mmCIF file of C-alpha atoms and ligand atoms in Angstrom:
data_model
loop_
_atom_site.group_PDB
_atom_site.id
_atom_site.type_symbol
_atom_site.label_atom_id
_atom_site.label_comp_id
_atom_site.label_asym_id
_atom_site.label_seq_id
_atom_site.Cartn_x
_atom_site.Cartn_y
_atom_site.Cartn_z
ATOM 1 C CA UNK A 1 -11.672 -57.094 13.827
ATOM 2 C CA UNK A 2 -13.992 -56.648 17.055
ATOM 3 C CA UNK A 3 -11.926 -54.011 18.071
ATOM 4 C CA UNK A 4 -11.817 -51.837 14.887
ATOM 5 C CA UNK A 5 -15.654 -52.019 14.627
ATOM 6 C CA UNK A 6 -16.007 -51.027 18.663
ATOM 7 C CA UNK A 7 -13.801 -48.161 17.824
ATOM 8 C CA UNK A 8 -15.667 -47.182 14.930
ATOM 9 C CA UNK A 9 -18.738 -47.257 16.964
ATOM 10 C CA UNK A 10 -17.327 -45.300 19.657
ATOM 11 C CA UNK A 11 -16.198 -42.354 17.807
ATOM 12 C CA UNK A 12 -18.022 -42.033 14.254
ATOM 13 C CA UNK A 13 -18.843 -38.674 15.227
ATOM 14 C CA UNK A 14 -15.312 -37.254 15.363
ATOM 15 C CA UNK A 15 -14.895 -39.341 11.765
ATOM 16 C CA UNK A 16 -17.986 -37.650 10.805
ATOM 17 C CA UNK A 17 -16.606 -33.962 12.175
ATOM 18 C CA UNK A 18 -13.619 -34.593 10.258
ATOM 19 C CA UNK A 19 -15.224 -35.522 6.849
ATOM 20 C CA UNK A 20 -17.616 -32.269 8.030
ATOM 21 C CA UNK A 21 -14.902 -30.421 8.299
ATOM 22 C CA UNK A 22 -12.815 -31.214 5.403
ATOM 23 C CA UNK A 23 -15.792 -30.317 2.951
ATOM 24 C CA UNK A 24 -16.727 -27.264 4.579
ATOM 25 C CA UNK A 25 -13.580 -25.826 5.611
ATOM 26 C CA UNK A 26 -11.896 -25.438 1.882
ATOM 27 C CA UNK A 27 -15.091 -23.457 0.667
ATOM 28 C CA UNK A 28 -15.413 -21.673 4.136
ATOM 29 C CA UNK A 29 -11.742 -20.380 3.752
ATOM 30 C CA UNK A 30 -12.006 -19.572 -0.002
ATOM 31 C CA UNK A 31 -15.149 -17.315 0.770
ATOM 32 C CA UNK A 32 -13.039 -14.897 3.453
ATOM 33 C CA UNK A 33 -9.693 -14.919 1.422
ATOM 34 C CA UNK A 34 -9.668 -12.009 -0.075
ATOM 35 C CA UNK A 35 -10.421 -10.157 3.457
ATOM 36 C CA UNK A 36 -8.007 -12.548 4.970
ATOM 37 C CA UNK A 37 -5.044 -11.393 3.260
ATOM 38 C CA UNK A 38 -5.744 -7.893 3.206
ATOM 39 C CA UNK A 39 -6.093 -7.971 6.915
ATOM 40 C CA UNK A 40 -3.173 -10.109 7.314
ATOM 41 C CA UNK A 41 -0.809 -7.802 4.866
ATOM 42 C CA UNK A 42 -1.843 -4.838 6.592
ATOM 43 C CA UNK A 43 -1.905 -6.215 10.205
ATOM 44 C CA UNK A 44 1.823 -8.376 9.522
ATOM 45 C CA UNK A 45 3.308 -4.733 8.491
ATOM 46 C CA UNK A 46 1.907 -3.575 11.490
ATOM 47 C CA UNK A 47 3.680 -6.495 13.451
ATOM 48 C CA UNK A 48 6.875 -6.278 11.911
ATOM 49 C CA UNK A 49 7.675 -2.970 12.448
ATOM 50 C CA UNK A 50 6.745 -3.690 15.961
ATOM 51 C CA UNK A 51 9.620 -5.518 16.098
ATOM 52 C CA UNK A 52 12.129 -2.282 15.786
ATOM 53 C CA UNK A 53 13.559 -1.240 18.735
ATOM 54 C CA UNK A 54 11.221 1.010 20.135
ATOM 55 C CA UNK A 55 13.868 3.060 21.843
ATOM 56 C CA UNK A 56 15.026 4.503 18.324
ATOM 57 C CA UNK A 57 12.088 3.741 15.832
ATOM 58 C CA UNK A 58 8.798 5.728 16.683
ATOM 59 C CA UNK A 59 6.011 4.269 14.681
ATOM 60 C CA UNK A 60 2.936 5.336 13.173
ATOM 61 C CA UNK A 61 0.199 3.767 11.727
ATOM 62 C CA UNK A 62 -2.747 4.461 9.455
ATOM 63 C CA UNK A 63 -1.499 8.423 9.829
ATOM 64 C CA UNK A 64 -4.315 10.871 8.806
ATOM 65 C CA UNK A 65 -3.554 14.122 8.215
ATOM 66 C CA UNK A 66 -5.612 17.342 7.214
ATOM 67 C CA UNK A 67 -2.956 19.976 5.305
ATOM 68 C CA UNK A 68 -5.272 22.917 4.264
ATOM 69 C CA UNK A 69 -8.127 21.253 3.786
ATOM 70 C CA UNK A 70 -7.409 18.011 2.246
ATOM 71 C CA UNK A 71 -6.895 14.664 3.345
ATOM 72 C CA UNK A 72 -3.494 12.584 3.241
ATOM 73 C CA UNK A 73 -3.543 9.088 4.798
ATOM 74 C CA UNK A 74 -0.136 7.371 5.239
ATOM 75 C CA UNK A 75 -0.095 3.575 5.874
ATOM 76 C CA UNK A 76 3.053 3.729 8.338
ATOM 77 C CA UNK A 77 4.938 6.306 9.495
ATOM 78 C CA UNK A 78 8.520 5.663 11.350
ATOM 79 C CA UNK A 79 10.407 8.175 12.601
ATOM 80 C CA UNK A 80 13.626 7.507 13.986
ATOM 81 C CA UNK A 81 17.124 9.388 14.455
ATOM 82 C CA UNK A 82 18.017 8.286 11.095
ATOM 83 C CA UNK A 83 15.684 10.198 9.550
ATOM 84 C CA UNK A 84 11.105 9.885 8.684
ATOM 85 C CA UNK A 85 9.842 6.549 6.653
ATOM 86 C CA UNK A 86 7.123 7.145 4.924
ATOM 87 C CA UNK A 87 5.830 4.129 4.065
ATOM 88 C CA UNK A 88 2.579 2.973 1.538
ATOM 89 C CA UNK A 89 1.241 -0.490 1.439
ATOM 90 C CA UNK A 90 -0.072 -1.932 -1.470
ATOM 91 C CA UNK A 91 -2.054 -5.230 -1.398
ATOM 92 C CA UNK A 92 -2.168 -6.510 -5.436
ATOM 93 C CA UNK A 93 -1.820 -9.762 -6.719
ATOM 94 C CA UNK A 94 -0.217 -10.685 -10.027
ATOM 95 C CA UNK A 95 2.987 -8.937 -12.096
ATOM 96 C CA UNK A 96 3.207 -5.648 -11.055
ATOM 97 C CA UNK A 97 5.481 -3.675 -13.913
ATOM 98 C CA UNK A 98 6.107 0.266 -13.249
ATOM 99 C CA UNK A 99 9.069 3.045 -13.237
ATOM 100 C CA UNK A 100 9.784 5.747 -11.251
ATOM 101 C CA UNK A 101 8.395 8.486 -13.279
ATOM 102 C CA UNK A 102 5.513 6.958 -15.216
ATOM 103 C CA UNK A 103 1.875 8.547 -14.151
ATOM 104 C CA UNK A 104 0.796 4.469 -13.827
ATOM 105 C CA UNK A 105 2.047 1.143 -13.010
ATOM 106 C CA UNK A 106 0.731 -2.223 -14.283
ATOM 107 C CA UNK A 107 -0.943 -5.373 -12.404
ATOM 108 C CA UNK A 108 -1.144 -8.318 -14.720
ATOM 109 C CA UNK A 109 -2.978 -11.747 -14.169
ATOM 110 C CA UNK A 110 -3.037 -13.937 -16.948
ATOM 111 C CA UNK A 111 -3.697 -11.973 -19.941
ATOM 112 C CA UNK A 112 -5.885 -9.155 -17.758
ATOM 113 C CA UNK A 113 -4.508 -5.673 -17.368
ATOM 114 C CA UNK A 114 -5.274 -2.896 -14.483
ATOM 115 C CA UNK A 115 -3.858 0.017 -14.417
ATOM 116 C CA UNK A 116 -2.868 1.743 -10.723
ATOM 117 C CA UNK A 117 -2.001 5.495 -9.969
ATOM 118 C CA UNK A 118 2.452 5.037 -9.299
ATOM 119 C CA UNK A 119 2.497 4.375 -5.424
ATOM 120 C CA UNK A 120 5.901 6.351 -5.636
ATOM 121 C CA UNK A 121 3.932 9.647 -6.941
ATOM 122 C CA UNK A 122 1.221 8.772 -4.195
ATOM 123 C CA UNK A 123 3.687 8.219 -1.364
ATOM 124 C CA UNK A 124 6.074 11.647 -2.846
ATOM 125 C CA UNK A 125 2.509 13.571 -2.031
ATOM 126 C CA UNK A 126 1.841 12.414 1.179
ATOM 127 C CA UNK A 127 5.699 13.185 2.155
ATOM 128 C CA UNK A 128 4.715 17.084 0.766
ATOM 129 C CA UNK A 129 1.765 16.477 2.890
ATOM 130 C CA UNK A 130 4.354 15.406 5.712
ATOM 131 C CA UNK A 131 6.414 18.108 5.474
ATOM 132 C CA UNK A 132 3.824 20.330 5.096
ATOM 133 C CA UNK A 133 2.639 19.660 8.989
ATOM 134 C CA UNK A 134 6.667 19.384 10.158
ATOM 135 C CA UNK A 135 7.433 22.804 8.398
ATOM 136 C CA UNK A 136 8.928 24.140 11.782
ATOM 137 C CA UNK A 137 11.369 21.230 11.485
ATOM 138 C CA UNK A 138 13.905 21.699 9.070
ATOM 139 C CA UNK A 139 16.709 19.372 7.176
ATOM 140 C CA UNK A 140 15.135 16.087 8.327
ATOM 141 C CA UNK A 141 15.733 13.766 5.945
ATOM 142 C CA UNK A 142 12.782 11.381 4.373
ATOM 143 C CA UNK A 143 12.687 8.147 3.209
ATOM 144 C CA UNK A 144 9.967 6.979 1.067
ATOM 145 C CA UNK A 145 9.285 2.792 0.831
ATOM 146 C CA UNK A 146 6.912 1.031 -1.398
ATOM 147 C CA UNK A 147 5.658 -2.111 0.066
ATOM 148 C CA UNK A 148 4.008 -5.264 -1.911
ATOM 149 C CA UNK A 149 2.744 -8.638 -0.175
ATOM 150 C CA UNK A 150 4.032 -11.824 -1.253
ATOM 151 C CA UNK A 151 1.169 -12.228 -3.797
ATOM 152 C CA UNK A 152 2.686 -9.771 -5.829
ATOM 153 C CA UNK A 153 5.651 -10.864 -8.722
ATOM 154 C CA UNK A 154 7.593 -6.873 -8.523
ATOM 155 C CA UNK A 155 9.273 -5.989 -12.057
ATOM 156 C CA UNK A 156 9.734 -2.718 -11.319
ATOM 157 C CA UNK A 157 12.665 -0.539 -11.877
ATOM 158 C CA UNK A 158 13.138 2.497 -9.611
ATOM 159 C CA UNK A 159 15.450 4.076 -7.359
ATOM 160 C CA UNK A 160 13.043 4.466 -4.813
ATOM 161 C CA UNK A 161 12.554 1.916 -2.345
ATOM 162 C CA UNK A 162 10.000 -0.829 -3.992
ATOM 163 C CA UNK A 163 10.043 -3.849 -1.669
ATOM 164 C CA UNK A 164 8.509 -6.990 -0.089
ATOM 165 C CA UNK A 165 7.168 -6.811 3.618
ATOM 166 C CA UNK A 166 9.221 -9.618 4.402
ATOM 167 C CA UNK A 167 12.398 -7.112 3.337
ATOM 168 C CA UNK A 168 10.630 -4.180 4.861
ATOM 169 C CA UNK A 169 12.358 -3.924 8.288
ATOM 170 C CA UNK A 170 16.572 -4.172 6.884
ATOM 171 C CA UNK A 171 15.065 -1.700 4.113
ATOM 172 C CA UNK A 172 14.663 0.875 7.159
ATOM 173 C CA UNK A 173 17.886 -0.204 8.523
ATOM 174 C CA UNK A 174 20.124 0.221 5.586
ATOM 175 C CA UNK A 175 20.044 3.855 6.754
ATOM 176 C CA UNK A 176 22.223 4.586 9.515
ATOM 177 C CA UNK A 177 23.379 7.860 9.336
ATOM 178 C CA UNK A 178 21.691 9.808 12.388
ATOM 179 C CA UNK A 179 19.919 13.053 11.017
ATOM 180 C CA UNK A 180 18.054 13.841 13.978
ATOM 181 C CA UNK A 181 18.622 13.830 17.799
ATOM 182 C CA UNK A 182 16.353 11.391 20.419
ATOM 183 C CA UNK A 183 14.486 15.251 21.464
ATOM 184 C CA UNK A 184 13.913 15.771 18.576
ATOM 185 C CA UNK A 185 12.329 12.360 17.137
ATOM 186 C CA UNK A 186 10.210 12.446 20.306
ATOM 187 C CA UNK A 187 8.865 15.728 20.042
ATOM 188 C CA UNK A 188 8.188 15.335 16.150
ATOM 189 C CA UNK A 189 6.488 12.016 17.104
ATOM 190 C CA UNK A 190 4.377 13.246 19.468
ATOM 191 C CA UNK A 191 3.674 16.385 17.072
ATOM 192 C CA UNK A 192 2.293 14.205 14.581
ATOM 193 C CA UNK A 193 -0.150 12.331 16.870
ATOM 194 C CA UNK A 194 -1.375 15.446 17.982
ATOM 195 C CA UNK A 195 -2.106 15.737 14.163
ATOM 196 C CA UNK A 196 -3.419 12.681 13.299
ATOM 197 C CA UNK A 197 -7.462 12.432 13.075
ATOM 198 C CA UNK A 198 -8.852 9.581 14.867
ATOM 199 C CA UNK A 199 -12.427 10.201 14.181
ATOM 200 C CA UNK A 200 -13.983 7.317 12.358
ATOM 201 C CA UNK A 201 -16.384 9.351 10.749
ATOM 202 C CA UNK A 202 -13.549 11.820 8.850
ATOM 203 C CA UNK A 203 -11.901 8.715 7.755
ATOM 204 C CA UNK A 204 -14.750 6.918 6.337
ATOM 205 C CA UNK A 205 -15.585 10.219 4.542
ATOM 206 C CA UNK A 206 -11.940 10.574 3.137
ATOM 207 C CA UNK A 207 -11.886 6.608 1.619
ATOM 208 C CA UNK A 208 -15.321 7.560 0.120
ATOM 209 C CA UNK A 209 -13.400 10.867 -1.485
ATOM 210 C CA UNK A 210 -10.868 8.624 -2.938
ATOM 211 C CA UNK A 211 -13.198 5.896 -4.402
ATOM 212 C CA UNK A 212 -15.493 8.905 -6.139
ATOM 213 C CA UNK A 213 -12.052 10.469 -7.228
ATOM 214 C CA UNK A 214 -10.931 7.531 -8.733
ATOM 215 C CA UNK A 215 -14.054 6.284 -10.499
ATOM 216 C CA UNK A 216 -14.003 9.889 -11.665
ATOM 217 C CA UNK A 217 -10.877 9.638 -13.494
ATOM 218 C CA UNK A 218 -11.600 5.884 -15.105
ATOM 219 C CA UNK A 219 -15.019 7.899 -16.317
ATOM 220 C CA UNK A 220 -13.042 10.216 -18.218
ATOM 221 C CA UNK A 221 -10.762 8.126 -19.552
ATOM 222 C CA UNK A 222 -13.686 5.978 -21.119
ATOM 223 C CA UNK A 223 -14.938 9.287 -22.423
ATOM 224 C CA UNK A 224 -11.584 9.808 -23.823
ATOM 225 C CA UNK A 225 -10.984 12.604 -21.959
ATOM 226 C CA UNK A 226 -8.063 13.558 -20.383
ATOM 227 C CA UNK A 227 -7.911 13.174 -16.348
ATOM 228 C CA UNK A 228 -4.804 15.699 -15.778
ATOM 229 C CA UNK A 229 -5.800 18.501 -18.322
ATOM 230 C CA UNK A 230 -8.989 17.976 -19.474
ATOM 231 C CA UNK A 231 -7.719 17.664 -23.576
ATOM 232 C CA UNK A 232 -8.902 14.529 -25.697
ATOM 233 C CA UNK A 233 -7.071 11.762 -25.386
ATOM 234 C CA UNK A 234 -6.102 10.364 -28.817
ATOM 235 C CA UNK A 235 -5.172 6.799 -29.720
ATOM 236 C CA UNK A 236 -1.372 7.092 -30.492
ATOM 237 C CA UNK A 237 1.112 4.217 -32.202
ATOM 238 C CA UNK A 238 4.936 3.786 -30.049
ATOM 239 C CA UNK A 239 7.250 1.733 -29.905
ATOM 240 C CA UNK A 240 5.422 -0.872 -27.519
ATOM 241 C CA UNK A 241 2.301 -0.597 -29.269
ATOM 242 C CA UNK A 242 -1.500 0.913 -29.175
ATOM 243 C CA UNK A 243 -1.849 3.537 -26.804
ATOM 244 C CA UNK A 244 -4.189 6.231 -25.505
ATOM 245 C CA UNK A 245 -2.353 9.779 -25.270
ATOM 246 C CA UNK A 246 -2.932 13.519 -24.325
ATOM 247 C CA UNK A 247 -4.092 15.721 -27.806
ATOM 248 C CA UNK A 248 -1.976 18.562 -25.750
ATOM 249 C CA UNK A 249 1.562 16.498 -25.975
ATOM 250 C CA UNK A 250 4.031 18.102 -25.744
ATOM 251 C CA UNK A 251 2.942 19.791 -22.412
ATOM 252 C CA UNK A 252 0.426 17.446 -21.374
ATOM 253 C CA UNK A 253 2.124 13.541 -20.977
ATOM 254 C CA UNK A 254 -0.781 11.852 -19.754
ATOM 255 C CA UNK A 255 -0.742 8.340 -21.866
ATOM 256 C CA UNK A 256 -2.211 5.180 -20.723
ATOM 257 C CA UNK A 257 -2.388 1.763 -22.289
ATOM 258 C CA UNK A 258 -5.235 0.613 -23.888
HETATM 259 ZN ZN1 LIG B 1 -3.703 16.146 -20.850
#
């Protein structure tokens, strides 16, 4: 008994850092999460493709671009003899429902909807925007990838590569047919450094384009205007239910859920 109260007085401070600890740490963690995971799904991508043998995958990240005046910025880039990966990284939580061709895709949590411009029409532009720069280099073949953290629950159906970081790297190595030479992968490598803006200024300014463009388009949508042609939008009855749609269907499509 002596010896379990001399311990006790001996160390009640490291019992007292623990209980410290354990009622701090919990809230202290839950505070930072959300910048946790972002950084840790965009650094882990990073890491991982890190991993490819650097002799024959060239890597790329956080590629910004300026192709005649506006901005493309492309999460990874890998180019290898097998071809260009294009790939965009997308951080959401929840079910994530979407097709290849739809203008949207869907994030649900619980019963709450939020509606997302289609990563695969986002990543298609910035391969354009790709090209665009690499126009003296002909016949290379691309590869877009869609990438989602673990947090997200994928039901989406598309051709396109829609995957999970953790499936990321045999993603890229499914393709193994060799489309360009080692000269040439280096010098288009180095070409596209040469292109890439480093400037923190010029990227700050593009994020801030994209965040005005975006609330831009939600604006208009509240106003029940529509964002790709400028019609009304009109509330429209289908087969799944209430929806918002273009006034100019047939040759305007633009529909979103309500
Ligand atoms: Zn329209």
């Amino acid at each position: 008994m002596e010896t379990v109260v001399n311990i006790l007085r001996n160390s009640w401070y490291i019992l007292a850092l623990i209980i410290l600890f354990a009622i701090v740490l919990p809230s202290v963690i839950k505070l930072f999460k959300p910048r946790i995971k972002g950084f840790f799904g965009e650094k882990s991508i990073t890491f991982f493709l890190s991993r490819l043998d650097s002799k024959k995958y060239k890597v790329i990240n956080n590629l910004m671009i300026n192709v005649n005046g506006s901005i493309a910025q492309i999460d990874h880039v890998v180019i290898s003899n097998f071809g260009i990966f294009i790939i965009e990284t997308k951080n959401y939580k929840g079910f994530i429902t979407g097709n290849e061709y739809g203008d949207y895709w869907t994030q649900t949590i619980y019963k709450y909807k939020e509606k997302f411009y289609n990563p695969i029409k986002q990543n298609y532009g910035h391969i354009q925007a790709i090209k665009a720069i690499l126009k003296e280099f002909q016949n290379i073949i691309y590869y877009p990838i869609v990438v989602f953290t673990m947090e997200a629950d994928l039901k989406v159906t598309a051709d396109t590569d829609v995957v999970y970081y953790t499936h990321l790297i045999e993603t890229i190595k499914k393709y193994q047919k060799e489309n360009i030479s080692d000269v040439l992968r280096d010098k288009i490598y180095t070409y596209l450094n040469t292109q890439n803006i480093t400037d923190k200024n010029s990227k700050k300014e593009h994020i801030k384009n994209i965040q005005e463009k975006k609330n831009d388009i939600e604006n208009k949508i509240k106003s029940n205007i529509c964002p790709k042609c400028g019609s009304w939008l009109v509330i429209r009855n289908g087969k799944y239910g209430i929806f918002k749609g273009c006034s100019n269907y047939p040759k305007c499509k633009f529909t979103i859920n309500t």
